[in-house]
PDB file of C-alpha atoms in Angstrom:
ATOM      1  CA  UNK A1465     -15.216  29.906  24.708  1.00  0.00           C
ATOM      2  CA  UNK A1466     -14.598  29.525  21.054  1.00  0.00           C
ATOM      3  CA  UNK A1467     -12.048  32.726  20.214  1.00  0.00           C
ATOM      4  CA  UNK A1468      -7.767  32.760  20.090  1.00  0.00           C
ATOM      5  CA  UNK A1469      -7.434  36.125  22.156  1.00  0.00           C
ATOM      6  CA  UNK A1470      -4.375  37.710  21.004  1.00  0.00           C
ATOM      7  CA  UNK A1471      -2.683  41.049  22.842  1.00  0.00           C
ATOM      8  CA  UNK A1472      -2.014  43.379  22.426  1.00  0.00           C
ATOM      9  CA  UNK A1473      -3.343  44.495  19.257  1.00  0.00           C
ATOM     10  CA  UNK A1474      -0.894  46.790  17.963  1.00  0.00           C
ATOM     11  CA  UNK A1475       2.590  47.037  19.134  1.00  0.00           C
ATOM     12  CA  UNK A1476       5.406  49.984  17.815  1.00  0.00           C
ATOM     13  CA  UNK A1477       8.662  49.018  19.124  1.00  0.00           C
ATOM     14  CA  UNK A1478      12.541  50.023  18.486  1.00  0.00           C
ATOM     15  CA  UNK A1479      15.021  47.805  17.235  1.00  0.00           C
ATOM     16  CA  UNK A1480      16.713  47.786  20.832  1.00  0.00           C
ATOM     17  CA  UNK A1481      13.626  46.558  22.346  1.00  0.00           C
ATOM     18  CA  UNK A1482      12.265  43.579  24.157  1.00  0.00           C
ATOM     19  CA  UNK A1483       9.164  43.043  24.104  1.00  0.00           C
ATOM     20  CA  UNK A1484       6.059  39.704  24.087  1.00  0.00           C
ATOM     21  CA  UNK A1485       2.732  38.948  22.026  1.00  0.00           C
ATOM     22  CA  UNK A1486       1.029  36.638  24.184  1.00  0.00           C
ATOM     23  CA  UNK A1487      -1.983  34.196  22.785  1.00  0.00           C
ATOM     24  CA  UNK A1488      -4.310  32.429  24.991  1.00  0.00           C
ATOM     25  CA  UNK A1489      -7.165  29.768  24.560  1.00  0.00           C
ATOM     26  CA  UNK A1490      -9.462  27.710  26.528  1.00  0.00           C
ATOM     27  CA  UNK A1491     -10.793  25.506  23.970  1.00  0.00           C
ATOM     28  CA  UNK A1492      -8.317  22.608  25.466  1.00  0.00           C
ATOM     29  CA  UNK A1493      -6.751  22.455  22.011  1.00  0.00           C
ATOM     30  CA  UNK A1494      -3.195  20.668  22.674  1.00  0.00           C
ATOM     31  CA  UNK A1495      -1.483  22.604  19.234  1.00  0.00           C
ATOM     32  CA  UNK A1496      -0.463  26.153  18.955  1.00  0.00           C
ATOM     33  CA  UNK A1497       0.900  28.076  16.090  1.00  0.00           C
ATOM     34  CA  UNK A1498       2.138  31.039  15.187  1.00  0.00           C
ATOM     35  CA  UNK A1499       2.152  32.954  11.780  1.00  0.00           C
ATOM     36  CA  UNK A1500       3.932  35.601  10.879  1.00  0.00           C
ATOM     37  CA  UNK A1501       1.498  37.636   7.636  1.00  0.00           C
ATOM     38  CA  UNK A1502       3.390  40.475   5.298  1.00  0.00           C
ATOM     39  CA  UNK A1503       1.145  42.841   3.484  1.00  0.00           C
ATOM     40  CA  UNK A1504      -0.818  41.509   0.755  1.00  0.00           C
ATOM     41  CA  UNK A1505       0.779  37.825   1.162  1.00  0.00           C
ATOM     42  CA  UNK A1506      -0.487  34.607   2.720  1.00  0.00           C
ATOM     43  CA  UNK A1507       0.694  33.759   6.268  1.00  0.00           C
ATOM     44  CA  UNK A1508       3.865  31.704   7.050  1.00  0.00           C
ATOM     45  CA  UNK A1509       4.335  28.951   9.378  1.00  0.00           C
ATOM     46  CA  UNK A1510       6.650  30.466  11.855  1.00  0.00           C
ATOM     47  CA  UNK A1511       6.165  27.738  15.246  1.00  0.00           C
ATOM     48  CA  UNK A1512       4.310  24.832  16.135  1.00  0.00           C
ATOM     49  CA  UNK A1513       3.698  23.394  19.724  1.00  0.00           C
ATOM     50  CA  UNK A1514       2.111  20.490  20.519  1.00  0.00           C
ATOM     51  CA  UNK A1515       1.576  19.575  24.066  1.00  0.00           C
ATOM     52  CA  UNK A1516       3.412  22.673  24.937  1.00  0.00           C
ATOM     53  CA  UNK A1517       6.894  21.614  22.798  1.00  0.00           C
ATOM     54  CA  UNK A1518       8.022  22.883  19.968  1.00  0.00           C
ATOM     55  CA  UNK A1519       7.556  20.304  17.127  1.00  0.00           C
ATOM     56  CA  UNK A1520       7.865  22.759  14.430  1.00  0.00           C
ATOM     57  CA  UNK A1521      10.536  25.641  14.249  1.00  0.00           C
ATOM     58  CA  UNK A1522      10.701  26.660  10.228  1.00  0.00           C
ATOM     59  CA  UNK A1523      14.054  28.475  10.416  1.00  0.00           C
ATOM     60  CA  UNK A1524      12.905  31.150  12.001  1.00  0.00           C
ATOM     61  CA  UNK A1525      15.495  34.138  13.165  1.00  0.00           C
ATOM     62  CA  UNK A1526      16.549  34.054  17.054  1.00  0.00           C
ATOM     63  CA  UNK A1527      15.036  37.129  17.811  1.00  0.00           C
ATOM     64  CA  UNK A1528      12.093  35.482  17.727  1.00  0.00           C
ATOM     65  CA  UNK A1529      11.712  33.109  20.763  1.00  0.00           C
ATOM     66  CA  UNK A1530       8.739  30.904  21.052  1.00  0.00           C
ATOM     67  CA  UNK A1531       7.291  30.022  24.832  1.00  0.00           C
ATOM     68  CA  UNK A1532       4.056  27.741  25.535  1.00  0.00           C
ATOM     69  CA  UNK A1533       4.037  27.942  29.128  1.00  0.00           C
ATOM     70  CA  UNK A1534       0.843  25.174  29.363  1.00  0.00           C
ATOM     71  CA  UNK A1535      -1.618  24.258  27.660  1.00  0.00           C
ATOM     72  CA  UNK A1536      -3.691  28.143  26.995  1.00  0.00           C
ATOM     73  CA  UNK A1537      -0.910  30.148  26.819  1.00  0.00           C
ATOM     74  CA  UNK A1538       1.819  30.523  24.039  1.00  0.00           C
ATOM     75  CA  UNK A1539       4.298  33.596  24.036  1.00  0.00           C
ATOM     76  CA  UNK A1540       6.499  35.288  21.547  1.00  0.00           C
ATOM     77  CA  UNK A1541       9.438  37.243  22.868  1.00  0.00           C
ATOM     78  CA  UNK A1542      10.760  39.354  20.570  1.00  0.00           C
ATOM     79  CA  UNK A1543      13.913  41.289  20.501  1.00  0.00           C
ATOM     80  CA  UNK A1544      16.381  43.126  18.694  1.00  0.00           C
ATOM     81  CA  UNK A1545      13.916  43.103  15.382  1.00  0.00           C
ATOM     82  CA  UNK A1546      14.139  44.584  12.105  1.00  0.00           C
ATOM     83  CA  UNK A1547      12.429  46.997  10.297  1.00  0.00           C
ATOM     84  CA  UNK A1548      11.233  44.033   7.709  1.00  0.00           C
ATOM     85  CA  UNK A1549       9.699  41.908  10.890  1.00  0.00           C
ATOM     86  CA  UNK A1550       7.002  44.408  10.793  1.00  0.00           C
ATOM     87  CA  UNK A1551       3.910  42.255   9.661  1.00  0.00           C
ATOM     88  CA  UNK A1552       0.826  41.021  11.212  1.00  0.00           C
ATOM     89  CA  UNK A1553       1.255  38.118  13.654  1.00  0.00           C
ATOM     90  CA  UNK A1554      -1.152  35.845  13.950  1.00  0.00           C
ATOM     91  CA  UNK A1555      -1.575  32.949  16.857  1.00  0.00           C
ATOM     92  CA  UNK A1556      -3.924  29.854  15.821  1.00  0.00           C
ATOM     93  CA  UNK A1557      -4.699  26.425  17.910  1.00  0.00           C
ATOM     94  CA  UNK A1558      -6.010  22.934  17.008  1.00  0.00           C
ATOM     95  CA  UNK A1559      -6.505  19.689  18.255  1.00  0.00           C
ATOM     96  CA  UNK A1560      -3.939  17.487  17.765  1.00  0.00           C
ATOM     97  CA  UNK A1561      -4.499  14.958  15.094  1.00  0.00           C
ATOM     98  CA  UNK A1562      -3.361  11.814  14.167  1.00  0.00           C
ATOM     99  CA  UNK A1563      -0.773  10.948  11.579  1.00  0.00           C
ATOM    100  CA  UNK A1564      -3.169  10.274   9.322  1.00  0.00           C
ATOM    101  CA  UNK A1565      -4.408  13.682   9.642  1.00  0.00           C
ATOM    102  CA  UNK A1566      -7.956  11.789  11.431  1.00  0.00           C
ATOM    103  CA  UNK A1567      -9.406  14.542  14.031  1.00  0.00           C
ATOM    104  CA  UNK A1568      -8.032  17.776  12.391  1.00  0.00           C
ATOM    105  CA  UNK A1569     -10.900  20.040  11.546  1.00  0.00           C
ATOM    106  CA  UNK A1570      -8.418  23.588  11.156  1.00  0.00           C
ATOM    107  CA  UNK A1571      -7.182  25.473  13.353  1.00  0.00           C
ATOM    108  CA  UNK A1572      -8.969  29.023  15.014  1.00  0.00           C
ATOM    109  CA  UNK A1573      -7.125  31.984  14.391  1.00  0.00           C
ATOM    110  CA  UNK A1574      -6.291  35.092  16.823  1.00  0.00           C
ATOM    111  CA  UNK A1575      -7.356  38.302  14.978  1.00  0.00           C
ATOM    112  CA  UNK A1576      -3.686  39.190  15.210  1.00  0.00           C
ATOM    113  CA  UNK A1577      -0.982  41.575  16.609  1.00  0.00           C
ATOM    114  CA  UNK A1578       0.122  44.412  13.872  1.00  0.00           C
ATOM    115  CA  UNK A1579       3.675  44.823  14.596  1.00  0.00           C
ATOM    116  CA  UNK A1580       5.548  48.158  13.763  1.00  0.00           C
ATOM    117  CA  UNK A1581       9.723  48.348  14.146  1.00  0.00           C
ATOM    118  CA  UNK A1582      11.248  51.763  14.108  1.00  0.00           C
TER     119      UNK A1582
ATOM    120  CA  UNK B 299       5.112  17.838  -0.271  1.00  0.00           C
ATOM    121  CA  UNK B 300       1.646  19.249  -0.918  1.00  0.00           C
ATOM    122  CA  UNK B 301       0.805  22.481  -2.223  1.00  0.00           C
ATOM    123  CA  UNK B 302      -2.222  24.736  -3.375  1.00  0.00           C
ATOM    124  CA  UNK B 303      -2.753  27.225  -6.300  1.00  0.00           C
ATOM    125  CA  UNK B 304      -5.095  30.111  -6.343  1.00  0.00           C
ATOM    126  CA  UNK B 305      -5.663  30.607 -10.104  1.00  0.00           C
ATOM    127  CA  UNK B 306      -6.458  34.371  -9.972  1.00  0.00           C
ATOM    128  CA  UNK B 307      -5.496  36.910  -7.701  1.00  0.00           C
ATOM    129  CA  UNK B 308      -8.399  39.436  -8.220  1.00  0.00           C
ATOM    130  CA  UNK B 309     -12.003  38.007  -8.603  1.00  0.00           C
ATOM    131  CA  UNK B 310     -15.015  41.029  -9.222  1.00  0.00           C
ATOM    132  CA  UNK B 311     -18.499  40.541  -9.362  1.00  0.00           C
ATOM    133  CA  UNK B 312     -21.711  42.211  -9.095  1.00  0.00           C
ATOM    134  CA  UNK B 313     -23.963  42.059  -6.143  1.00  0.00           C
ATOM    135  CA  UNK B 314     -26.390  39.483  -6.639  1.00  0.00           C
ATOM    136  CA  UNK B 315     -24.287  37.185  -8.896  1.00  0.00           C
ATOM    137  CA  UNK B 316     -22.596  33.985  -8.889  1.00  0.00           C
ATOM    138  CA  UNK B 317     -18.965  33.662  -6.974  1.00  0.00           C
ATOM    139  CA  UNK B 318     -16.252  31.353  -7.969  1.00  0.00           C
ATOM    140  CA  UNK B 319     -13.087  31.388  -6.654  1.00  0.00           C
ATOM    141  CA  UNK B 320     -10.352  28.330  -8.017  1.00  0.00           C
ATOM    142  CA  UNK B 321      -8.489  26.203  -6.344  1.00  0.00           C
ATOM    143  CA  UNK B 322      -5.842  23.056  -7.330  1.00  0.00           C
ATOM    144  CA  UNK B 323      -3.744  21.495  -4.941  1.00  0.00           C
ATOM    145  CA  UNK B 324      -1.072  19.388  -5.440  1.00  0.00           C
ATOM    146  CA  UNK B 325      -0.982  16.032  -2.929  1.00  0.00           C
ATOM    147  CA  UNK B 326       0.340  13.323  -3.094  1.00  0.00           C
ATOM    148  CA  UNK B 327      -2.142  11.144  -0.236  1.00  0.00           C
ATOM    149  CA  UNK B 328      -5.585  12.361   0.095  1.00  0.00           C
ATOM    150  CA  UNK B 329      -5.402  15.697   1.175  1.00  0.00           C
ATOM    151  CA  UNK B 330      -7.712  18.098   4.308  1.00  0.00           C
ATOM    152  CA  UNK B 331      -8.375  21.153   2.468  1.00  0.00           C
ATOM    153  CA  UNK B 332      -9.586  24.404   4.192  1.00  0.00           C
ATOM    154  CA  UNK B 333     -10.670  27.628   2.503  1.00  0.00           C
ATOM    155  CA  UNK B 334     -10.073  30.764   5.137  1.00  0.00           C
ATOM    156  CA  UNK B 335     -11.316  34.504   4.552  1.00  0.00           C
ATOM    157  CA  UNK B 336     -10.134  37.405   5.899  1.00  0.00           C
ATOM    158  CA  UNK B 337     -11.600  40.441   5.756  1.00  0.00           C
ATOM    159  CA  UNK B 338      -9.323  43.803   6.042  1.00  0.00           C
ATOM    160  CA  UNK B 339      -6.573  44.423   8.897  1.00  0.00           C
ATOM    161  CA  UNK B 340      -9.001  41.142  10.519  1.00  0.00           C
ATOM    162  CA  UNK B 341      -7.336  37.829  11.494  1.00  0.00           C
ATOM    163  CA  UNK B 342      -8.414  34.372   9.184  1.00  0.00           C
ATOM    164  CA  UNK B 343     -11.825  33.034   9.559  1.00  0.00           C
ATOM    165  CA  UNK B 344     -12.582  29.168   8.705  1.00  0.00           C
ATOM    166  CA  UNK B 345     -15.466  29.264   5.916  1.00  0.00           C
ATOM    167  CA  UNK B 346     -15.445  25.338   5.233  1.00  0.00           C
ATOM    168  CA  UNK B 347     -13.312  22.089   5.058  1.00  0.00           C
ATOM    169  CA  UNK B 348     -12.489  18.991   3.390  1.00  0.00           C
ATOM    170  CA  UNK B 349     -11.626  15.890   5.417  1.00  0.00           C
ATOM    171  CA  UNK B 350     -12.862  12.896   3.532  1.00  0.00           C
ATOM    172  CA  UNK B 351     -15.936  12.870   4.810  1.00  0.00           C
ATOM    173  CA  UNK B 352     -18.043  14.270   1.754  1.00  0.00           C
ATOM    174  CA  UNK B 353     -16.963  15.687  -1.589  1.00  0.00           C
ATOM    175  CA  UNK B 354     -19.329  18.691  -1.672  1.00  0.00           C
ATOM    176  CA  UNK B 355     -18.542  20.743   1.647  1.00  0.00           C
ATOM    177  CA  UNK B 356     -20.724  23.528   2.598  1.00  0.00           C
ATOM    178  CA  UNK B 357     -19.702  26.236   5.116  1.00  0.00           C
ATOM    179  CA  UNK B 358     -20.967  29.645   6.669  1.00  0.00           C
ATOM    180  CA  UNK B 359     -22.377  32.714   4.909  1.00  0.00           C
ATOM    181  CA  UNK B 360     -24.041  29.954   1.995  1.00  0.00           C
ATOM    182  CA  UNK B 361     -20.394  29.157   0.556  1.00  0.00           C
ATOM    183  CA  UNK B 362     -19.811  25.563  -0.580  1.00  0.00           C
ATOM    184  CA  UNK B 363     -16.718  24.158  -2.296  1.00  0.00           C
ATOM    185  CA  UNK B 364     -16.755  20.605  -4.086  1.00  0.00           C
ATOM    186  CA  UNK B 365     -13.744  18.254  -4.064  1.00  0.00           C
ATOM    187  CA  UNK B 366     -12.971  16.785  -7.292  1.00  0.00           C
ATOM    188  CA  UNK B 367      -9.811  14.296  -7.283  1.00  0.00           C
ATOM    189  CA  UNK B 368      -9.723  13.702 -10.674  1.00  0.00           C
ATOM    190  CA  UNK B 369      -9.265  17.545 -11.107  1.00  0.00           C
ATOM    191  CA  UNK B 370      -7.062  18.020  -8.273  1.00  0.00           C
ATOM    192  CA  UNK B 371      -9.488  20.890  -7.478  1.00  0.00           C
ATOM    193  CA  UNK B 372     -11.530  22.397  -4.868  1.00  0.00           C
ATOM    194  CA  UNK B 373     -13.213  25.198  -6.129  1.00  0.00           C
ATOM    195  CA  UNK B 374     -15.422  27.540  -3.883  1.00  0.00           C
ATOM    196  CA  UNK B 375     -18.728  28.989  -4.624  1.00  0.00           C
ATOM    197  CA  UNK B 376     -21.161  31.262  -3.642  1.00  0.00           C
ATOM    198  CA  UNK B 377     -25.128  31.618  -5.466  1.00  0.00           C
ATOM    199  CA  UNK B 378     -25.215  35.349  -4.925  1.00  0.00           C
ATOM    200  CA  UNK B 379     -22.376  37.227  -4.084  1.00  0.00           C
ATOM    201  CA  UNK B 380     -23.170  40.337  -1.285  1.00  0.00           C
ATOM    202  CA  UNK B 381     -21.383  43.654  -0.169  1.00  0.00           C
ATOM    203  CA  UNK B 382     -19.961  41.975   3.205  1.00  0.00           C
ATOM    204  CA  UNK B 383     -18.331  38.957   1.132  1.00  0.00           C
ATOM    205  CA  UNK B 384     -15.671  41.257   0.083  1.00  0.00           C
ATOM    206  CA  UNK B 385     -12.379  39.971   1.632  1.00  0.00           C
ATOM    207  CA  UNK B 386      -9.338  38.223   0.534  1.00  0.00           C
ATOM    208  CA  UNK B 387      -9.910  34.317   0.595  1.00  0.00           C
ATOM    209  CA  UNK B 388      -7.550  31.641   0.902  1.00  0.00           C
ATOM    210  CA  UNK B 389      -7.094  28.037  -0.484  1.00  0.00           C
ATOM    211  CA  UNK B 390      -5.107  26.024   2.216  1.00  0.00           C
ATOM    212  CA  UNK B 391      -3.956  22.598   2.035  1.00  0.00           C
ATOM    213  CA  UNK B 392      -3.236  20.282   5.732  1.00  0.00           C
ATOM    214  CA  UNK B 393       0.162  18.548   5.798  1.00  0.00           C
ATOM    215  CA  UNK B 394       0.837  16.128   8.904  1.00  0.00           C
ATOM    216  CA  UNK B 395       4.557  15.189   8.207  1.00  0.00           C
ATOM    217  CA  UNK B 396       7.563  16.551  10.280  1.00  0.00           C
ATOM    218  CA  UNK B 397       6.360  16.202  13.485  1.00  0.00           C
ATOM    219  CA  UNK B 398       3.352  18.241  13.451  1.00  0.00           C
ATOM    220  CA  UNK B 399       0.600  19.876  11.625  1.00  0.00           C
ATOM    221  CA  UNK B 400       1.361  22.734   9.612  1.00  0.00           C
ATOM    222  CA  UNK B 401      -1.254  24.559   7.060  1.00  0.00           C
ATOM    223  CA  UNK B 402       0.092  25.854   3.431  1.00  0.00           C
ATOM    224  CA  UNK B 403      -1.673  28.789   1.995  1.00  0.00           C
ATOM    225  CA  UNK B 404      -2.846  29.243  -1.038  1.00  0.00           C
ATOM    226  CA  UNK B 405      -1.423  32.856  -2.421  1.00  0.00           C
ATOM    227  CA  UNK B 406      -5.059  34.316  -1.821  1.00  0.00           C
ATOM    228  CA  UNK B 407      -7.582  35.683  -4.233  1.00  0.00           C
ATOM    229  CA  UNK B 408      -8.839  39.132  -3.576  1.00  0.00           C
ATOM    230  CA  UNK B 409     -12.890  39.282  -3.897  1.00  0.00           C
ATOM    231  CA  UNK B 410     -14.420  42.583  -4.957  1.00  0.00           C
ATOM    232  CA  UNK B 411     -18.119  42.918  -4.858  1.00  0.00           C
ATOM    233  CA  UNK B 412     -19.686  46.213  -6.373  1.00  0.00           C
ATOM    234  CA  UNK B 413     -22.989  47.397  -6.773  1.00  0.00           C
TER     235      UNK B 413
END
């Protein structure tokens, strides 16, 4: 199994709302990430996990709340969002590498969740 | 930090013709550079990558990009451009500081192939 398998694909939710994109992988890679991807922009680092803890948070808001229950899984619990968090989110894992950067090859993307807030 | 810059937004070419999309990064220890496409409302697709290994890199769908340090570039290329390679591509650079591994993207070039 080669593929990030994000879900669910689409998601319209109100700003009251809880709700979780979930991202799962089984090619034992022991980093997780997630990106959050505005229309017609690059993505942006949101999280990084690496053996399930958060190593990475770049100042993202609260409502967003990060989970990687073991080693496949990795959850983003959203709630009380904006209109402007609508964007593509995108999950993507890796091995780990060393400090040197020795043993990183990229990471594989998810094909995404679009996000709508109304 | 390191960094990469996409030196044109919007790239358009004819079917059947040479692609070249730029690249410079901006490192400051040898860098792992990545180019990425993604092709409309799709999620990012690894075409190639740099790692040190060799300075001419070639990748899926006959793209190839060549490392040159003394032009801080990495500049990818295509023979003979087809329909399907339209997509947005993206220049990304590897950092390994802070406690983790993080990718920086490049701010994307859009490729337009027409007939």
């Amino acid at each position: 199994d080669t593929e990030v398998t994000q879900t669910p694909k689409h998601l319209v939710m109100g700003m009251t709302n809880k709700k979780s994109l979930k991202c799962e992988q089984h090619m034992g890679h022991r980093a997780m990430y997630w990106y959050k991807q505005k229309a017609k922009k690059p993505p942006e680092l949101m999280f990084v996990y690496s053996y399930e803890k958060l190593s990475i948070n770049e100042s993202v808001p609260s409502r967003f709340s990060p989970e990687c229950p073991n080693s496949s899984l990795l959850n983003l619990h959203l709630h009380a969002l904006q209109p402007e968090d609508s964007a593509l989110y995108l999950c993507a894992s890796s091995q780990v590498p060393s400090l040197d950067g020795q043993g990183f090859y990229g990471y594989t993307f998810g094909s995404g969740t679009r996000l709508t807030v109304v | 930090a390191q960094s990469v810059t996409q030196l044109d937004s919007h790239v358009s070419v004819s079917e059947g013709t040479p692609v070249l999309l730029r690249c410079n990064y901006s490192s400051s220890y040898s860098p792992s550079l990545f180019w990425y496409v993604q092709h409309p409302n799709k999620g990012l697709q690894l075409l190639l990558k740099y790692t040190s290994a060799a300075t001419l890199v070639k990748g899926i769908n006959g793209f190839e990009a060549e490392f040159k340090k003394s032009e801080t570039s990495f500049h990818l290329t295509k023979p003979s451009a087809h329909m399907s390679d339209a997509a947005e591509y993206f220049c990304v650079v590897s950092d390994f500081t802070g406690g983790g591994n993080k990718l920086t993207f490049g701010t994307g070039t859009q490729l337009k192939v027409e007939l």
